[in-house]
Coordinates of C-alpha atoms in Angstrom, one line a residue:
X1 CA -140.6 247.9 -49.6
X2 CA -144.2 248.1 -50.9
X3 CA -143.1 247.0 -54.3
X4 CA -141.4 243.9 -52.8
X5 CA -144.5 243.0 -50.9
X6 CA -146.6 243.4 -54.0
X7 CA -144.2 241.3 -56.1
X8 CA -144.2 238.5 -53.5
X9 CA -148.0 238.5 -53.3
X10 CA -148.3 238.4 -57.1
X11 CA -145.9 235.5 -57.4
X12 CA -147.8 233.6 -54.7
X13 CA -150.9 234.0 -56.8
X14 CA -149.0 233.1 -60.0
X15 CA -147.6 229.9 -58.6
X16 CA -151.0 228.8 -57.3
X17 CA -152.7 229.6 -60.7
X18 CA -150.0 227.8 -62.7
X19 CA -149.5 224.8 -60.5
X20 CA -153.2 224.0 -59.9
X21 CA -155.4 223.5 -57.0
X22 CA -156.0 220.8 -54.4
X23 CA -157.1 217.4 -55.7
X24 CA -159.4 215.4 -53.5
X25 CA -159.9 211.7 -53.9
X26 CA -162.5 209.5 -52.3
X27 CA -161.5 207.6 -49.1
X28 CA -163.3 205.2 -46.8
X29 CA -163.3 205.9 -43.1
X30 CA -163.6 202.7 -41.0
X31 CA -164.5 203.2 -37.3
X32 CA -162.1 201.4 -35.0
X33 CA -163.5 202.6 -31.7
X34 CA -166.3 205.0 -30.7
X35 CA -168.2 206.3 -27.6
X36 CA -165.3 208.6 -26.5
X37 CA -166.1 212.0 -24.9
X38 CA -164.2 215.0 -26.4
X39 CA -161.7 212.6 -28.0
X40 CA -158.2 213.9 -28.4
X41 CA -154.8 212.4 -29.1
X42 CA -154.3 208.8 -30.2
X43 CA -151.2 206.6 -30.3
X44 CA -150.2 203.0 -30.8
X45 CA -148.3 201.3 -28.0
X46 CA -145.4 198.7 -28.3
X47 CA -147.9 195.9 -28.0
X48 CA -150.0 197.1 -31.0
X49 CA -152.8 198.5 -28.8
X50 CA -154.4 201.8 -29.7
X51 CA -154.6 204.3 -26.9
X52 CA -157.0 207.3 -27.1
X53 CA -157.1 210.3 -24.8
X54 CA -160.5 211.0 -23.4
X55 CA -160.5 214.5 -21.7
X56 CA -164.0 213.8 -20.4
X57 CA -167.0 216.0 -19.8
X58 CA -166.1 217.9 -16.6
X59 CA -168.7 217.7 -13.8
X60 CA -170.6 219.7 -11.1
X61 CA -167.5 221.0 -9.3
X62 CA -166.2 224.5 -9.3
X63 CA -166.0 226.5 -12.5
X64 CA -163.8 229.1 -14.3
X65 CA -164.3 231.1 -17.5
X66 CA -162.0 229.9 -20.2
X67 CA -160.6 231.6 -23.3
X68 CA -161.0 228.3 -25.1
X69 CA -164.8 228.6 -24.8
X70 CA -165.0 232.3 -25.3
X71 CA -165.2 232.7 -21.6
X72 CA -168.1 230.4 -21.0
X73 CA -167.5 228.5 -17.7
X74 CA -165.8 225.1 -17.7
X75 CA -166.5 223.1 -14.6
X76 CA -164.6 220.3 -12.8
X77 CA -165.4 216.7 -12.5
X78 CA -163.8 213.2 -12.6
X79 CA -164.8 212.0 -16.1
X80 CA -161.5 211.7 -18.0
X81 CA -159.7 208.5 -18.9
X82 CA -157.4 206.8 -21.3
X83 CA -159.2 204.4 -23.7
X84 CA -157.2 201.3 -24.7
X85 CA -158.2 199.2 -27.7
X86 CA -156.3 195.9 -27.8
X87 CA -155.4 194.3 -31.2
X88 CA -158.3 191.9 -30.7
X89 CA -160.7 194.8 -30.4
X90 CA -161.2 194.7 -26.6
X91 CA -161.9 198.1 -25.2
X92 CA -161.1 199.2 -21.7
X93 CA -160.5 202.5 -19.8
X94 CA -157.3 203.2 -17.9
X95 CA -156.9 206.0 -15.3
X96 CA -160.7 206.0 -15.1
X97 CA -162.4 208.9 -13.2
X98 CA -159.5 211.2 -13.9
X99 CA -159.8 215.0 -13.3
X100 CA -161.6 216.8 -16.1
X101 CA -162.9 220.3 -17.1
X102 CA -165.7 221.0 -19.6
X103 CA -168.6 223.3 -20.5
X104 CA -171.8 222.7 -18.6
X105 CA -174.4 221.5 -19.1
X106 CA -173.3 220.5 -22.7
X107 CA -170.1 218.7 -21.6
X108 CA -168.4 220.1 -24.7
X109 CA -164.7 221.0 -25.1
X110 CA -163.2 218.9 -22.3
X111 CA -159.8 219.2 -20.8
X112 CA -158.3 216.3 -19.1
X113 CA -156.0 213.5 -20.4
X114 CA -155.0 215.0 -23.8
X115 CA -152.4 212.8 -25.3
X116 CA -150.2 209.7 -24.8
X117 CA -146.9 208.8 -26.5
X118 CA -144.2 206.1 -26.1
X119 CA -140.4 206.3 -26.2
X120 CA -138.2 203.8 -28.0
X121 CA -138.1 201.6 -24.9
X122 CA -141.9 201.4 -24.6
X123 CA -142.3 203.8 -21.7
X124 CA -145.5 205.7 -21.7
X125 CA -145.9 209.5 -21.2
X126 CA -149.2 211.2 -20.5
X127 CA -150.1 214.8 -21.1
X128 CA -153.0 216.6 -19.3
X129 CA -154.6 219.8 -20.4
X130 CA -156.3 222.7 -18.5
X131 CA -157.7 225.6 -20.7
X132 CA -157.6 228.6 -18.4
X133 CA -155.8 230.7 -15.9
X134 CA -153.4 228.2 -14.1
X135 CA -153.7 230.0 -10.8
X136 CA -157.3 228.6 -10.5
X137 CA -156.1 225.0 -10.7
X138 CA -155.6 224.5 -6.9
X139 CA -154.7 226.5 -3.8
X140 CA -150.9 226.1 -4.4
X141 CA -151.1 227.7 -7.9
X142 CA -153.5 230.4 -6.6
X143 CA -151.0 231.4 -4.0
X144 CA -148.2 231.3 -6.6
X145 CA -150.3 233.4 -9.0
X146 CA -151.0 236.1 -6.3
X147 CA -147.4 237.1 -6.5
X148 CA -147.5 237.9 -10.2
X149 CA -149.6 240.7 -11.8
X150 CA -152.1 239.8 -14.6
X151 CA -152.9 241.9 -17.7
X152 CA -155.9 244.2 -17.1
X153 CA -158.0 242.6 -19.9
X154 CA -157.5 239.2 -18.3
X155 CA -158.6 240.5 -14.9
X156 CA -161.8 241.7 -16.6
X157 CA -162.6 238.5 -18.5
X158 CA -161.2 235.5 -16.7
X159 CA -159.8 236.6 -13.3
X160 CA -158.4 234.5 -10.5
X161 CA -160.8 232.5 -8.3
X162 CA -161.3 233.0 -4.6
X163 CA -159.8 230.3 -2.5
X164 CA -163.1 228.5 -2.0
X165 CA -163.7 228.4 -5.8
X166 CA -160.4 226.9 -7.1
X167 CA -161.0 223.9 -9.3
X168 CA -159.1 221.4 -7.1
X169 CA -157.6 219.7 -10.2
X170 CA -153.9 219.5 -9.3
X171 CA -153.3 216.6 -11.8
X172 CA -154.1 218.9 -14.8
X173 CA -151.6 220.9 -16.9
X174 CA -148.8 218.4 -16.4
X175 CA -146.5 216.0 -18.2
X176 CA -146.2 212.5 -16.6
X177 CA -144.3 209.3 -17.0
X178 CA -147.1 206.8 -16.7
X179 CA -147.2 203.1 -15.6
X180 CA -150.1 201.7 -17.6
X181 CA -150.2 198.5 -15.5
X182 CA -150.3 200.0 -12.0
X183 CA -151.9 203.4 -12.9
X184 CA -149.1 205.4 -11.2
X185 CA -148.0 208.8 -12.5
X186 CA -144.6 210.5 -12.0
X187 CA -144.7 214.2 -12.8
X188 CA -142.0 215.4 -15.2
X189 CA -143.1 219.0 -15.8
X190 CA -145.8 221.4 -14.4
X191 CA -147.1 223.8 -17.1
X192 CA -149.3 225.6 -14.7
X193 CA -146.5 226.7 -12.5
X194 CA -144.2 227.5 -15.4
X195 CA -146.8 229.7 -17.1
X196 CA -147.4 231.6 -13.8
X197 CA -143.8 232.2 -13.1
X198 CA -142.3 232.7 -16.6
X199 CA -145.2 233.3 -19.1
X200 CA -143.1 232.5 -22.1
X201 CA -145.2 234.4 -24.7
X202 CA -145.6 237.5 -22.4
X203 CA -149.3 237.6 -23.1
X204 CA -152.3 236.4 -21.0
X205 CA -151.4 234.0 -18.3
X206 CA -153.1 230.9 -19.7
X207 CA -152.1 227.2 -20.2
X208 CA -153.6 224.4 -22.1
X209 CA -151.1 221.6 -22.9
X210 CA -152.6 220.1 -26.0
X211 CA -150.2 217.8 -28.0
X212 CA -147.3 215.6 -27.1
X213 CA -144.5 214.1 -29.2
X214 CA -141.5 212.0 -28.0
X215 CA -138.2 211.7 -29.8
X216 CA -135.1 210.3 -28.2
X217 CA -134.8 211.5 -24.6
X218 CA -137.0 214.6 -25.2
X219 CA -140.7 215.3 -25.0
X220 CA -142.1 218.1 -27.2
X221 CA -145.3 219.7 -25.9
X222 CA -147.5 222.2 -27.7
X223 CA -149.4 224.5 -25.3
X224 CA -152.3 226.1 -27.1
X225 CA -153.2 228.3 -24.2
X226 CA -149.7 229.5 -23.6
X227 CA -148.9 229.9 -27.3
X228 CA -145.7 228.0 -26.6
X229 CA -143.8 224.9 -27.7
X230 CA -141.8 223.1 -25.1
X231 CA -138.8 220.8 -25.4
X232 CA -138.5 218.8 -22.1
X233 CA -136.0 216.2 -21.1
X234 CA -137.8 213.0 -20.2
X235 CA -136.1 212.9 -16.9
X236 CA -137.2 216.4 -16.1
X237 CA -133.7 217.8 -15.8
X238 CA -134.1 220.5 -18.4
X239 CA -136.8 222.4 -20.3
X240 CA -136.9 225.0 -23.1
X241 CA -139.9 227.1 -24.0
X242 CA -140.3 228.6 -27.5
X243 CA -143.0 231.3 -27.8
X244 CA -145.0 231.1 -31.1
X245 CA -145.5 234.6 -32.6
X246 CA -148.9 236.2 -33.1
X247 CA -150.6 236.0 -36.4
X248 CA -150.9 239.4 -38.2
X249 CA -153.9 239.6 -40.4
X250 CA -155.9 242.3 -42.2
X251 CA -159.3 243.4 -40.9
X252 CA -160.5 242.6 -44.4
X253 CA -159.8 238.9 -43.6
X254 CA -162.6 238.9 -41.0
X255 CA -166.2 237.9 -41.7
X256 CA -168.3 240.8 -42.9
X257 CA -170.2 242.6 -40.2
X258 CA -168.2 241.0 -37.3
X259 CA -168.2 243.2 -34.3
X260 CA -165.0 242.9 -32.3
X261 CA -165.3 243.3 -28.5
X262 CA -163.3 246.3 -27.3
X263 CA -159.8 245.4 -26.1
X264 CA -160.0 241.7 -27.1
X265 CA -157.7 242.0 -30.1
X266 CA -154.5 244.0 -30.6
X267 CA -155.2 246.5 -33.4
X268 CA -152.2 247.6 -35.5
X269 CA -151.6 250.5 -38.0
X270 CA -152.7 250.0 -41.6
X271 CA -155.9 248.1 -40.9
X272 CA -154.0 245.1 -39.3
X273 CA -154.8 243.1 -36.2
X274 CA -152.7 240.7 -34.2
X275 CA -154.3 237.4 -33.1
X276 CA -153.0 234.7 -30.8
X277 CA -151.4 231.8 -32.6
X278 CA -153.1 229.0 -30.5
X279 CA -150.6 226.2 -31.6
X280 CA -152.1 222.7 -31.5
X281 CA -150.4 219.8 -33.3
X282 CA -146.7 219.1 -33.1
X283 CA -144.5 216.5 -34.9
X284 CA -140.8 215.7 -35.4
X285 CA -139.8 215.9 -39.0
X286 CA -137.3 213.7 -40.9
X287 CA -134.8 216.5 -40.4
X288 CA -135.1 216.3 -36.6
X289 CA -136.9 219.7 -36.4
X290 CA -140.2 220.3 -34.6
X291 CA -143.1 221.2 -36.8
X292 CA -146.0 223.1 -35.1
X293 CA -149.4 223.7 -36.6
X294 CA -151.8 226.4 -35.3
X295 CA -155.5 226.6 -34.9
X296 CA -155.5 230.5 -34.6
X297 CA -157.3 232.4 -31.9
X298 CA -160.5 234.5 -32.0
X299 CA -161.9 235.5 -34.5
X300 CA -160.7 232.3 -36.1
X301 CA -160.0 233.6 -39.7
X302 CA -160.3 231.1 -42.5
X303 CA -157.2 230.2 -44.4
X304 CA -154.8 231.9 -42.0
X305 CA -153.4 228.9 -40.0
X306 CA -149.6 228.4 -40.3
X307 CA -147.1 225.6 -39.8
X308 CA -143.8 226.6 -38.1
X309 CA -140.5 224.8 -38.2
X310 CA -138.3 225.0 -35.1
X311 CA -134.8 223.9 -35.7
X312 CA -131.7 223.7 -33.5
X313 CA -131.6 227.5 -33.0
X314 CA -135.0 227.2 -31.3
X315 CA -136.5 230.0 -33.5
X316 CA -139.9 229.4 -35.0
X317 CA -140.0 230.1 -38.7
X318 CA -143.1 230.0 -40.9
X319 CA -142.8 226.8 -42.9
X320 CA -146.2 226.7 -44.7
X321 CA -149.4 228.8 -44.6
X322 CA -152.9 228.9 -46.0
X323 CA -154.5 226.3 -43.8
X324 CA -157.6 226.5 -41.5
X325 CA -157.9 225.3 -37.9
X326 CA -155.1 222.8 -37.8
X327 CA -155.4 220.4 -34.9
X328 CA -152.6 217.9 -35.5
X329 CA -149.6 216.9 -37.7
X330 CA -147.6 213.8 -38.4
X331 CA -145.1 212.6 -40.9
X332 CA -145.5 209.3 -42.8
X333 CA -142.9 206.8 -43.7
X334 CA -142.1 208.5 -47.0
X335 CA -141.5 211.9 -45.3
X336 CA -144.8 213.3 -46.4
X337 CA -146.4 215.8 -43.9
X338 CA -150.0 215.0 -43.0
X339 CA -152.0 218.0 -41.8
X340 CA -155.4 217.5 -40.1
X341 CA -157.8 220.4 -40.3
X342 CA -160.5 220.5 -37.6
X343 CA -162.6 222.5 -40.1
X344 CA -162.1 223.9 -43.5
X345 CA -164.1 227.0 -42.6
X346 CA -164.0 229.4 -39.6
X347 CA -165.7 228.0 -36.6
X348 CA -167.6 231.3 -36.1
X349 CA -171.3 230.7 -36.7
X350 CA -171.0 226.9 -36.9
X351 CA -171.8 224.0 -34.7
X352 CA -168.4 223.3 -33.2
X353 CA -169.4 219.6 -32.7
X354 CA -170.0 219.0 -36.4
X355 CA -167.6 221.1 -38.5
X356 CA -166.4 219.6 -41.8
X357 CA -162.7 219.0 -41.6
X358 CA -160.1 217.5 -44.0
X359 CA -156.8 215.7 -44.2
X360 CA -154.1 217.2 -46.4
X361 CA -150.8 215.6 -47.5
X362 CA -147.8 217.7 -48.2
X363 CA -144.9 216.0 -50.1
X364 CA -141.3 217.0 -49.7
X365 CA -141.4 218.5 -53.2
X366 CA -144.2 220.9 -52.2
X367 CA -147.1 219.0 -53.6
X368 CA -150.3 219.3 -51.6
X369 CA -153.0 216.6 -51.9
X370 CA -156.3 216.4 -50.1
X371 CA -156.6 212.8 -48.9
X372 CA -160.0 213.3 -47.2
X373 CA -162.0 216.3 -48.3
X374 CA -164.5 218.3 -46.3
X375 CA -167.8 216.5 -46.3
X376 CA -166.3 213.0 -46.6
X377 CA -166.8 212.1 -43.0
X378 CA -164.2 214.1 -40.9
X379 CA -166.2 216.2 -38.5
X380 CA -164.3 218.3 -35.9
X381 CA -161.4 216.0 -36.2
X382 CA -158.8 216.3 -33.4
X383 CA -155.8 213.9 -33.7
X384 CA -153.8 211.7 -36.1
X385 CA -151.3 208.8 -36.0
X386 CA -149.8 206.3 -38.3
X387 CA -150.6 202.7 -37.2
X388 CA -148.3 199.6 -37.3
X389 CA -150.1 198.7 -40.5
X390 CA -149.0 201.9 -42.2
X391 CA -152.5 203.2 -42.3
X392 CA -153.6 206.6 -41.1
X393 CA -155.8 206.8 -38.0
X394 CA -157.7 209.9 -37.1
X395 CA -159.5 211.0 -33.9
X396 CA -162.9 212.1 -35.3
X397 CA -165.8 214.1 -33.8
X398 CA -163.6 215.5 -31.1
X399 CA -166.2 217.7 -29.4
X400 CA -169.1 216.4 -27.2
X401 CA -170.0 213.7 -24.8
X402 CA -169.7 210.1 -26.2
X403 CA -169.4 211.4 -29.8
X404 CA -165.7 210.7 -30.4
X405 CA -164.3 207.9 -32.5
X406 CA -161.1 206.8 -34.1
X407 CA -161.3 206.1 -37.8
X408 CA -158.9 204.3 -40.2
X409 CA -158.4 205.9 -43.6
X410 CA -158.8 203.2 -46.2
X411 CA -158.8 203.2 -50.0
X412 CA -156.7 206.3 -50.5
X413 CA -155.7 206.6 -54.1
X414 CA -154.3 210.0 -55.1
X415 CA -153.1 211.8 -58.1
X416 CA -150.8 214.5 -56.8
X417 CA -151.3 218.0 -58.0
X418 CA -148.7 220.7 -57.0
X419 CA -150.4 223.4 -55.0
X420 CA -148.1 225.3 -52.7
X421 CA -149.8 227.6 -50.2
X422 CA -147.0 230.2 -50.5
X423 CA -143.7 230.8 -52.1
X424 CA -142.1 230.6 -48.6
X425 CA -143.7 227.2 -48.0
X426 CA -142.6 225.9 -51.4
X427 CA -139.0 226.8 -50.7
X428 CA -139.1 225.5 -47.1
X429 CA -140.5 222.1 -48.0
X430 CA -137.3 221.4 -49.9
X431 CA -135.4 220.9 -46.6
X432 CA -137.8 218.4 -44.9
X433 CA -135.9 215.3 -46.0
X434 CA -132.6 216.5 -44.7
X435 CA -130.8 215.0 -47.7
X436 CA -128.5 216.4 -50.3
X437 CA -131.2 216.1 -53.0
X438 CA -133.7 218.2 -51.0
X439 CA -131.0 220.8 -50.3
X440 CA -130.2 221.0 -54.0
X441 CA -133.8 221.5 -54.9
X442 CA -134.1 224.3 -52.3
X443 CA -131.1 226.2 -53.7
X444 CA -132.5 225.9 -57.2
X445 CA -135.9 227.2 -56.2
X446 CA -134.2 230.1 -54.2
X447 CA -132.2 231.0 -57.3
X448 CA -135.2 230.9 -59.5
X449 CA -137.3 232.9 -57.0
X450 CA -134.5 235.5 -56.8
X451 CA -134.6 235.9 -60.6
X452 CA -138.4 236.2 -60.6
X453 CA -138.4 238.8 -57.8
X454 CA -135.7 240.8 -59.6
X455 CA -137.9 240.8 -62.7
X456 CA -141.0 241.8 -60.8
X457 CA -139.3 244.7 -59.0
X458 CA -138.0 245.9 -62.3
X459 CA -141.5 246.0 -63.7

């Protein structure tokens, strides 16, 4: 078993060394809209308008400690909205003064309206976040939570509120069908109640719905707090929860000198630790599967973020690895996977409002190309979409009051250089297109890999 592990590790290094490294090309970022607080998901509507989720900056209401802020309190207010930018450039806010949570007094790391997507008929669906123990949301969830025990570590770090200290934010942690004309919302699914009663990942009782995708008559939601991906019928008749497994890393992967608070991480034999996945971006691939990227939880190791593929069997399998702080994914018209990194380095020790991020393209043949490199203008980027014009649009500067913007990526000219993050990722990418050609490539690579592994084990 040890020999097999060593052989696979060696081959990963060998492929990377032979095939080359990431190739970055200059790109121009053109600002489309700015002045958004804690900007999140963006999507184009059927009329060509751009819609941007603005989680807001919380307010002076009740507070709760949040795992998303390393247990710093986030406080309630009515500062969230949905920003609409018409094709002629007119900007307006819908659902203004919506419920919001954020750090105080900075107003950073808001949770409110998180994402908006449209179905094939033009109907709008709105996702709201939360970032904490769902029993603190309102009196109804507090009462529901009182019937379910919490892990001891959670009771010590972010416990339930008293009845007079609940956040009074019942509109958060939900999926809605939204009428953008009248402003009415019809609830489809309540993530807070589901997390309390079912806790899909069997860990801390936390919810933070973060990303939404719509395909056919299903909504796909990635819950970064619950470490779960959801498949939900748009009529609310059925839902499935898929827990995303923890990330097992070595203590040697952690920053030198980092002191881990007792009990915060699960320590394993052999110098390993298990950290929460914290899934963020989700996208439906050309093969109809759901692809989920992760940010990774504390202590936010660099280069350890994974992308999962969830097929018809509803089992998450590692598709690619070797990324850092993924916040969103999407596929372009050619079937290339676009991966948005909030930062190329661990957020520990950095200013979370200004971390240098990047945009990476992964082609169906396994080629990785950096379209926008760290230092080229993406700072704490938080969302991605493909516009009607075929251009890439990115939610940039996603942390802080009034700092957020959406930028268009112009002038991308790339020379693709193969650079698979792992052997597993190289093989898995062959199936993205769901065509006979891709399947044939996959079989050929698997056969070749089998030959190489046999040779390595013999050595």
